PDB file of C-alpha atoms in Angstrom:
ATOM      1  CA  MET L   1       0.000   0.000   0.000  1.00  0.00           C
ATOM      2  CA  ARG L   2       1.293   3.440  -1.001  1.00  0.00           C
ATOM      3  CA  THR L   3       2.048   5.964   1.773  1.00  0.00           C
ATOM      4  CA  PRO L   4      -0.145   9.059   1.303  1.00  0.00           C
ATOM      5  CA  GLN L   5       1.792  12.035  -0.015  1.00  0.00           C
ATOM      6  CA  VAL L   6       1.947  15.475   1.511  1.00  0.00           C
ATOM      7  CA  VAL L   7       1.513  17.810  -1.461  1.00  0.00           C
ATOM      8  CA  VAL L   8       2.311  21.516  -1.512  1.00  0.00           C
ATOM      9  CA  VAL L   9       0.335  23.291  -4.236  1.00  0.00           C
ATOM     10  CA  MET L  10       2.619  26.071  -5.484  1.00  0.00           C
ATOM     11  CA  GLY L  11       2.636  28.831  -8.069  1.00  0.00           C
ATOM     12  CA  VAL L  12       2.279  32.556  -8.512  1.00  0.00           C
ATOM     13  CA  ALA L  13      -0.723  34.387  -7.087  1.00  0.00           C
ATOM     14  CA  GLY L  14      -3.884  33.761  -9.073  1.00  0.00           C
ATOM     15  CA  THR L  15      -3.040  30.276 -10.352  1.00  0.00           C
ATOM     16  CA  GLY L  16      -5.766  28.762  -8.201  1.00  0.00           C
ATOM     17  CA  LYS L  17      -3.885  27.306  -5.244  1.00  0.00           C
ATOM     18  CA  THR L  18      -6.791  28.078  -2.897  1.00  0.00           C
ATOM     19  CA  THR L  19      -9.298  26.572  -5.342  1.00  0.00           C
ATOM     20  CA  ILE L  20      -7.343  23.520  -6.482  1.00  0.00           C
ATOM     21  CA  GLY L  21      -5.845  22.694  -3.071  1.00  0.00           C
ATOM     22  CA  PRO L  22      -9.142  21.796  -1.350  1.00  0.00           C
ATOM     23  CA  LEU L  23     -10.421  19.980  -4.459  1.00  0.00           C
ATOM     24  CA  LEU L  24      -7.221  17.941  -4.626  1.00  0.00           C
ATOM     25  CA  ALA L  25      -7.364  17.176  -0.894  1.00  0.00           C
ATOM     26  CA  ALA L  26     -10.954  15.986  -1.263  1.00  0.00           C
ATOM     27  CA  ARG L  27     -10.011  13.750  -4.215  1.00  0.00           C
ATOM     28  CA  LEU L  28      -7.097  12.302  -2.225  1.00  0.00           C
ATOM     29  CA  GLY L  29      -9.126  11.974   0.994  1.00  0.00           C
ATOM     30  CA  VAL L  30      -6.691  14.054   3.069  1.00  0.00           C
ATOM     31  CA  PRO L  31      -6.906  17.373   4.942  1.00  0.00           C
ATOM     32  CA  TYR L  32      -6.159  20.732   3.348  1.00  0.00           C
ATOM     33  CA  ALA L  33      -4.252  23.637   4.918  1.00  0.00           C
ATOM     34  CA  GLU L  34      -4.550  27.101   3.373  1.00  0.00           C
ATOM     35  CA  GLY L  35      -1.042  28.549   3.168  1.00  0.00           C
ATOM     36  CA  ASP L  36      -2.286  32.117   3.532  1.00  0.00           C
ATOM     37  CA  ASP L  37      -3.535  31.220   7.016  1.00  0.00           C
ATOM     38  CA  PHE L  38       0.082  30.681   8.120  1.00  0.00           C
ATOM     39  CA  HIS L  39       1.106  34.289   7.286  1.00  0.00           C
ATOM     40  CA  PRO L  40       1.696  36.574  10.237  1.00  0.00           C
ATOM     41  CA  GLN L  41      -0.463  39.721  10.167  1.00  0.00           C
ATOM     42  CA  ALA L  42       2.580  41.845   9.280  1.00  0.00           C
ATOM     43  CA  ASN L  43       2.951  39.926   5.988  1.00  0.00           C
ATOM     44  CA  ILE L  44      -0.743  40.353   5.147  1.00  0.00           C
ATOM     45  CA  ASP L  45      -0.529  44.087   5.914  1.00  0.00           C
ATOM     46  CA  LYS L  46       2.535  44.427   3.692  1.00  0.00           C
ATOM     47  CA  MET L  47       0.973  42.607   0.734  1.00  0.00           C
ATOM     48  CA  SER L  48      -2.339  44.453   1.176  1.00  0.00           C
ATOM     49  CA  ALA L  49      -0.390  47.693   0.818  1.00  0.00           C
ATOM     50  CA  GLY L  50       1.084  46.432  -2.471  1.00  0.00           C
ATOM     51  CA  VAL L  51       4.547  45.807  -1.006  1.00  0.00           C
ATOM     52  CA  PRO L  52       6.189  42.512  -2.033  1.00  0.00           C
ATOM     53  CA  LEU L  53       7.452  40.331   0.800  1.00  0.00           C
ATOM     54  CA  GLU L  54      11.172  39.942   1.318  1.00  0.00           C
ATOM     55  CA  ASP L  55      12.791  36.597   2.053  1.00  0.00           C
ATOM     56  CA  ALA L  56      13.081  37.467   5.755  1.00  0.00           C
ATOM     57  CA  ASP L  57       9.285  37.899   5.820  1.00  0.00           C
ATOM     58  CA  ARG L  58       8.776  34.488   4.258  1.00  0.00           C
ATOM     59  CA  TRP L  59      11.015  32.277   6.458  1.00  0.00           C
ATOM     60  CA  PRO L  60       8.664  31.991   9.490  1.00  0.00           C
ATOM     61  CA  TRP L  61       5.697  31.488   7.149  1.00  0.00           C
ATOM     62  CA  LEU L  62       7.439  28.715   5.202  1.00  0.00           C
ATOM     63  CA  GLU L  63       8.587  27.025   8.391  1.00  0.00           C
ATOM     64  CA  ALA L  64       5.013  27.065   9.763  1.00  0.00           C
ATOM     65  CA  ILE L  65       3.746  25.381   6.581  1.00  0.00           C
ATOM     66  CA  GLY L  66       6.655  22.936   6.766  1.00  0.00           C
ATOM     67  CA  HIS L  67       5.774  22.010  10.358  1.00  0.00           C
ATOM     68  CA  TRP L  68       2.171  21.337   9.319  1.00  0.00           C
ATOM     69  CA  ALA L  69       3.409  19.165   6.420  1.00  0.00           C
ATOM     70  CA  HIS L  70       5.860  17.332   8.703  1.00  0.00           C
ATOM     71  CA  GLY L  71       2.996  16.530  11.072  1.00  0.00           C
ATOM     72  CA  ARG L  72       1.098  14.952   8.157  1.00  0.00           C
ATOM     73  CA  ALA L  73       4.014  12.716   7.044  1.00  0.00           C
ATOM     74  CA  GLY L  74       2.716   9.206   6.436  1.00  0.00           C
ATOM     75  CA  LEU L  75      -0.872  10.455   6.740  1.00  0.00           C
ATOM     76  CA  GLY L  76      -1.085  12.673   3.663  1.00  0.00           C
ATOM     77  CA  GLY L  77      -2.241  16.222   3.250  1.00  0.00           C
ATOM     78  CA  VAL L  78      -2.397  19.146   0.880  1.00  0.00           C
ATOM     79  CA  ALA L  79      -1.191  22.664   1.666  1.00  0.00           C
ATOM     80  CA  SER L  80      -0.847  25.740  -0.475  1.00  0.00           C
ATOM     81  CA  SER L  81       2.228  27.953  -0.638  1.00  0.00           C
ATOM     82  CA  SER L  82       3.533  30.082  -3.461  1.00  0.00           C
ATOM     83  CA  ALA L  83       6.981  28.430  -2.937  1.00  0.00           C
ATOM     84  CA  LEU L  84       8.246  30.534  -5.813  1.00  0.00           C
ATOM     85  CA  LYS L  85      11.988  30.087  -5.268  1.00  0.00           C
ATOM     86  CA  ARG L  86      14.063  26.950  -4.957  1.00  0.00           C
ATOM     87  CA  SER L  87      15.335  28.289  -1.619  1.00  0.00           C
ATOM     88  CA  TYR L  88      11.730  28.487  -0.346  1.00  0.00           C
ATOM     89  CA  ARG L  89      11.062  24.903  -1.394  1.00  0.00           C
ATOM     90  CA  ASP L  90      14.363  23.873   0.184  1.00  0.00           C
ATOM     91  CA  ARG L  91      13.200  25.527   3.427  1.00  0.00           C
ATOM     92  CA  LEU L  92       9.932  23.555   3.274  1.00  0.00           C
ATOM     93  CA  ARG L  93      11.817  20.312   2.523  1.00  0.00           C
ATOM     94  CA  ALA L  94      14.209  20.958   5.420  1.00  0.00           C
ATOM     95  CA  VAL L  95      11.232  20.778   7.799  1.00  0.00           C
ATOM     96  CA  ALA L  96       9.165  18.225   5.819  1.00  0.00           C
ATOM     97  CA  PRO L  97      11.599  16.121   3.730  1.00  0.00           C
ATOM     98  CA  GLY L  98       9.020  13.990   1.909  1.00  0.00           C
ATOM     99  CA  VAL L  99       6.868  16.818   0.574  1.00  0.00           C
ATOM    100  CA  VAL L 100       5.899  16.732  -3.124  1.00  0.00           C
ATOM    101  CA  PHE L 101       5.205  19.947  -5.057  1.00  0.00           C
ATOM    102  CA  LEU L 102       2.343  20.519  -7.487  1.00  0.00           C
ATOM    103  CA  HIS L 103       3.293  23.585  -9.539  1.00  0.00           C
ATOM    104  CA  LEU L 104       0.239  25.271 -11.039  1.00  0.00           C
ATOM    105  CA  THR L 105       1.367  27.036 -14.213  1.00  0.00           C
ATOM    106  CA  GLY L 106      -0.272  29.382 -16.690  1.00  0.00           C
ATOM    107  CA  ASP L 107       0.373  32.415 -18.819  1.00  0.00           C
ATOM    108  CA  ARG L 108       0.358  35.873 -17.273  1.00  0.00           C
ATOM    109  CA  GLU L 109      -2.717  37.064 -19.196  1.00  0.00           C
ATOM    110  CA  LEU L 110      -4.929  34.208 -17.951  1.00  0.00           C
ATOM    111  CA  ILE L 111      -3.722  34.583 -14.379  1.00  0.00           C
ATOM    112  CA  ALA L 112      -4.121  38.382 -14.364  1.00  0.00           C
ATOM    113  CA  ASP L 113      -7.664  37.964 -15.675  1.00  0.00           C
ATOM    114  CA  ARG L 114      -8.512  35.496 -12.910  1.00  0.00           C
ATOM    115  CA  MET L 115      -6.975  37.769 -10.263  1.00  0.00           C
ATOM    116  CA  SER L 116      -9.016  40.739 -11.486  1.00  0.00           C
ATOM    117  CA  HIS L 117     -12.242  38.803 -10.836  1.00  0.00           C
ATOM    118  CA  ARG L 118     -11.549  37.562  -7.330  1.00  0.00           C
ATOM    119  CA  GLN L 119     -12.868  39.469  -4.378  1.00  0.00           C
ATOM    120  CA  GLY L 120     -11.705  39.916  -0.817  1.00  0.00           C
ATOM    121  CA  HIS L 121      -8.129  38.701  -1.349  1.00  0.00           C
ATOM    122  CA  PHE L 122      -5.232  40.712   0.059  1.00  0.00           C
ATOM    123  CA  MET L 123      -2.892  40.108  -2.916  1.00  0.00           C
ATOM    124  CA  PRO L 124      -3.372  42.855  -5.519  1.00  0.00           C
ATOM    125  CA  THR L 125      -2.947  42.185  -9.253  1.00  0.00           C
ATOM    126  CA  ALA L 126      -0.205  44.856  -9.200  1.00  0.00           C
ATOM    127  CA  LEU L 127       2.118  42.337  -7.492  1.00  0.00           C
ATOM    128  CA  LEU L 128       1.729  39.700 -10.225  1.00  0.00           C
ATOM    129  CA  ASP L 129       4.790  40.905 -12.156  1.00  0.00           C
ATOM    130  CA  SER L 130       6.937  40.598  -9.027  1.00  0.00           C
ATOM    131  CA  GLN L 131       5.600  37.063  -8.559  1.00  0.00           C
ATOM    132  CA  PHE L 132       6.611  36.054 -12.106  1.00  0.00           C
ATOM    133  CA  ALA L 133      10.001  37.774 -11.676  1.00  0.00           C
ATOM    134  CA  THR L 134      10.623  35.752  -8.497  1.00  0.00           C
ATOM    135  CA  LEU L 135       9.362  32.395  -9.847  1.00  0.00           C
ATOM    136  CA  GLU L 136      11.932  29.629 -10.212  1.00  0.00           C
ATOM    137  CA  PRO L 137      10.105  26.625 -11.719  1.00  0.00           C
ATOM    138  CA  LEU L 138      10.675  23.161 -10.274  1.00  0.00           C
ATOM    139  CA  GLU L 139      14.054  21.730 -11.198  1.00  0.00           C
ATOM    140  CA  PRO L 140      14.449  18.128 -12.413  1.00  0.00           C
ATOM    141  CA  ASP L 141      15.891  16.987  -9.064  1.00  0.00           C
ATOM    142  CA  GLU L 142      12.902  18.317  -7.095  1.00  0.00           C
ATOM    143  CA  ALA L 143      10.031  16.021  -6.140  1.00  0.00           C
ATOM    144  CA  GLY L 144       7.042  17.379  -7.969  1.00  0.00           C
ATOM    145  CA  VAL L 145       5.004  17.936 -11.095  1.00  0.00           C
ATOM    146  CA  ALA L 146       3.713  20.919 -13.070  1.00  0.00           C
ATOM    147  CA  VAL L 147       0.106  21.225 -14.233  1.00  0.00           C
ATOM    148  CA  ASP L 148      -1.367  23.877 -16.527  1.00  0.00           C
ATOM    149  CA  VAL L 149      -4.244  25.912 -15.049  1.00  0.00           C
ATOM    150  CA  SER L 150      -6.294  26.366 -18.191  1.00  0.00           C
ATOM    151  CA  GLY L 151      -9.759  24.853 -17.947  1.00  0.00           C
ATOM    152  CA  SER L 152     -12.185  24.395 -15.099  1.00  0.00           C
ATOM    153  CA  PRO L 153     -11.113  23.698 -11.513  1.00  0.00           C
ATOM    154  CA  GLU L 154     -12.374  20.130 -11.913  1.00  0.00           C
ATOM    155  CA  GLU L 155     -10.295  19.617 -15.090  1.00  0.00           C
ATOM    156  CA  ILE L 156      -7.194  21.055 -13.425  1.00  0.00           C
ATOM    157  CA  THR L 157      -7.716  18.840 -10.366  1.00  0.00           C
ATOM    158  CA  ALA L 158      -8.132  15.735 -12.529  1.00  0.00           C
ATOM    159  CA  ARG L 159      -4.870  16.583 -14.372  1.00  0.00           C
ATOM    160  CA  ALA L 160      -3.155  17.115 -11.016  1.00  0.00           C
ATOM    161  CA  VAL L 161      -4.310  13.749  -9.663  1.00  0.00           C
ATOM    162  CA  ARG L 162      -3.080  11.971 -12.811  1.00  0.00           C
ATOM    163  CA  ALA L 163       0.269  13.792 -12.711  1.00  0.00           C
ATOM    164  CA  LEU L 164       0.793  13.032  -9.024  1.00  0.00           C
ATOM    165  CA  GLU L 165      -0.119   9.367  -9.542  1.00  0.00           C
ATOM    166  CA  ALA L 166       2.336   9.112 -12.438  1.00  0.00           C
ATOM    167  CA  PHE L 167       5.030  10.818 -10.340  1.00  0.00           C
ATOM    168  CA  SER L 168       4.363   8.500  -7.410  1.00  0.00           C
ATOM    169  CA  ASP L 169       4.582   5.449  -9.679  1.00  0.00           C
ATOM    170  CA  THR L 170       7.982   6.550 -11.024  1.00  0.00           C
ATOM    171  CA  SER L 171       9.410   7.515  -7.625  1.00  0.00           C
ATOM    172  CA  GLU L 172       8.672   4.199  -5.886  1.00  0.00           C
TER     173      GLU L 172
END
């Protein structure tokens, strides 16, 4: 029997981490943790003001997500985190070594359009360019898969499940 994975859904703002994460968790039968909930208020205030976070702002946030993921090792779980840089993913892996990344990808125009339609989120569309500038896609030696975000949330989730199953089959 396969040990349930702990998956971190990553990508720039607006790719659908908060939408796909819970759908994926439901499909996998594991709990979901919203990465934004791990941000200290100072980070939320900064982003709400249109100021990009610096690495020093991110370390405690990433470690908190990593501790949640570590606690789910062997049990499975899904959490969201932008995890834009390799160093951020390394920080998560340092706390939760077995984590697998699901990188939600898409072109800037599609993502900007989706961001412009969401309501009540602290991340303004104005920060999207800084997100793309910071993004370092998964490298071949990193445990994870990339999935395109075009289509409906259900289609994206189905692609994610298939990609994660294929990854799991090749990594055993």
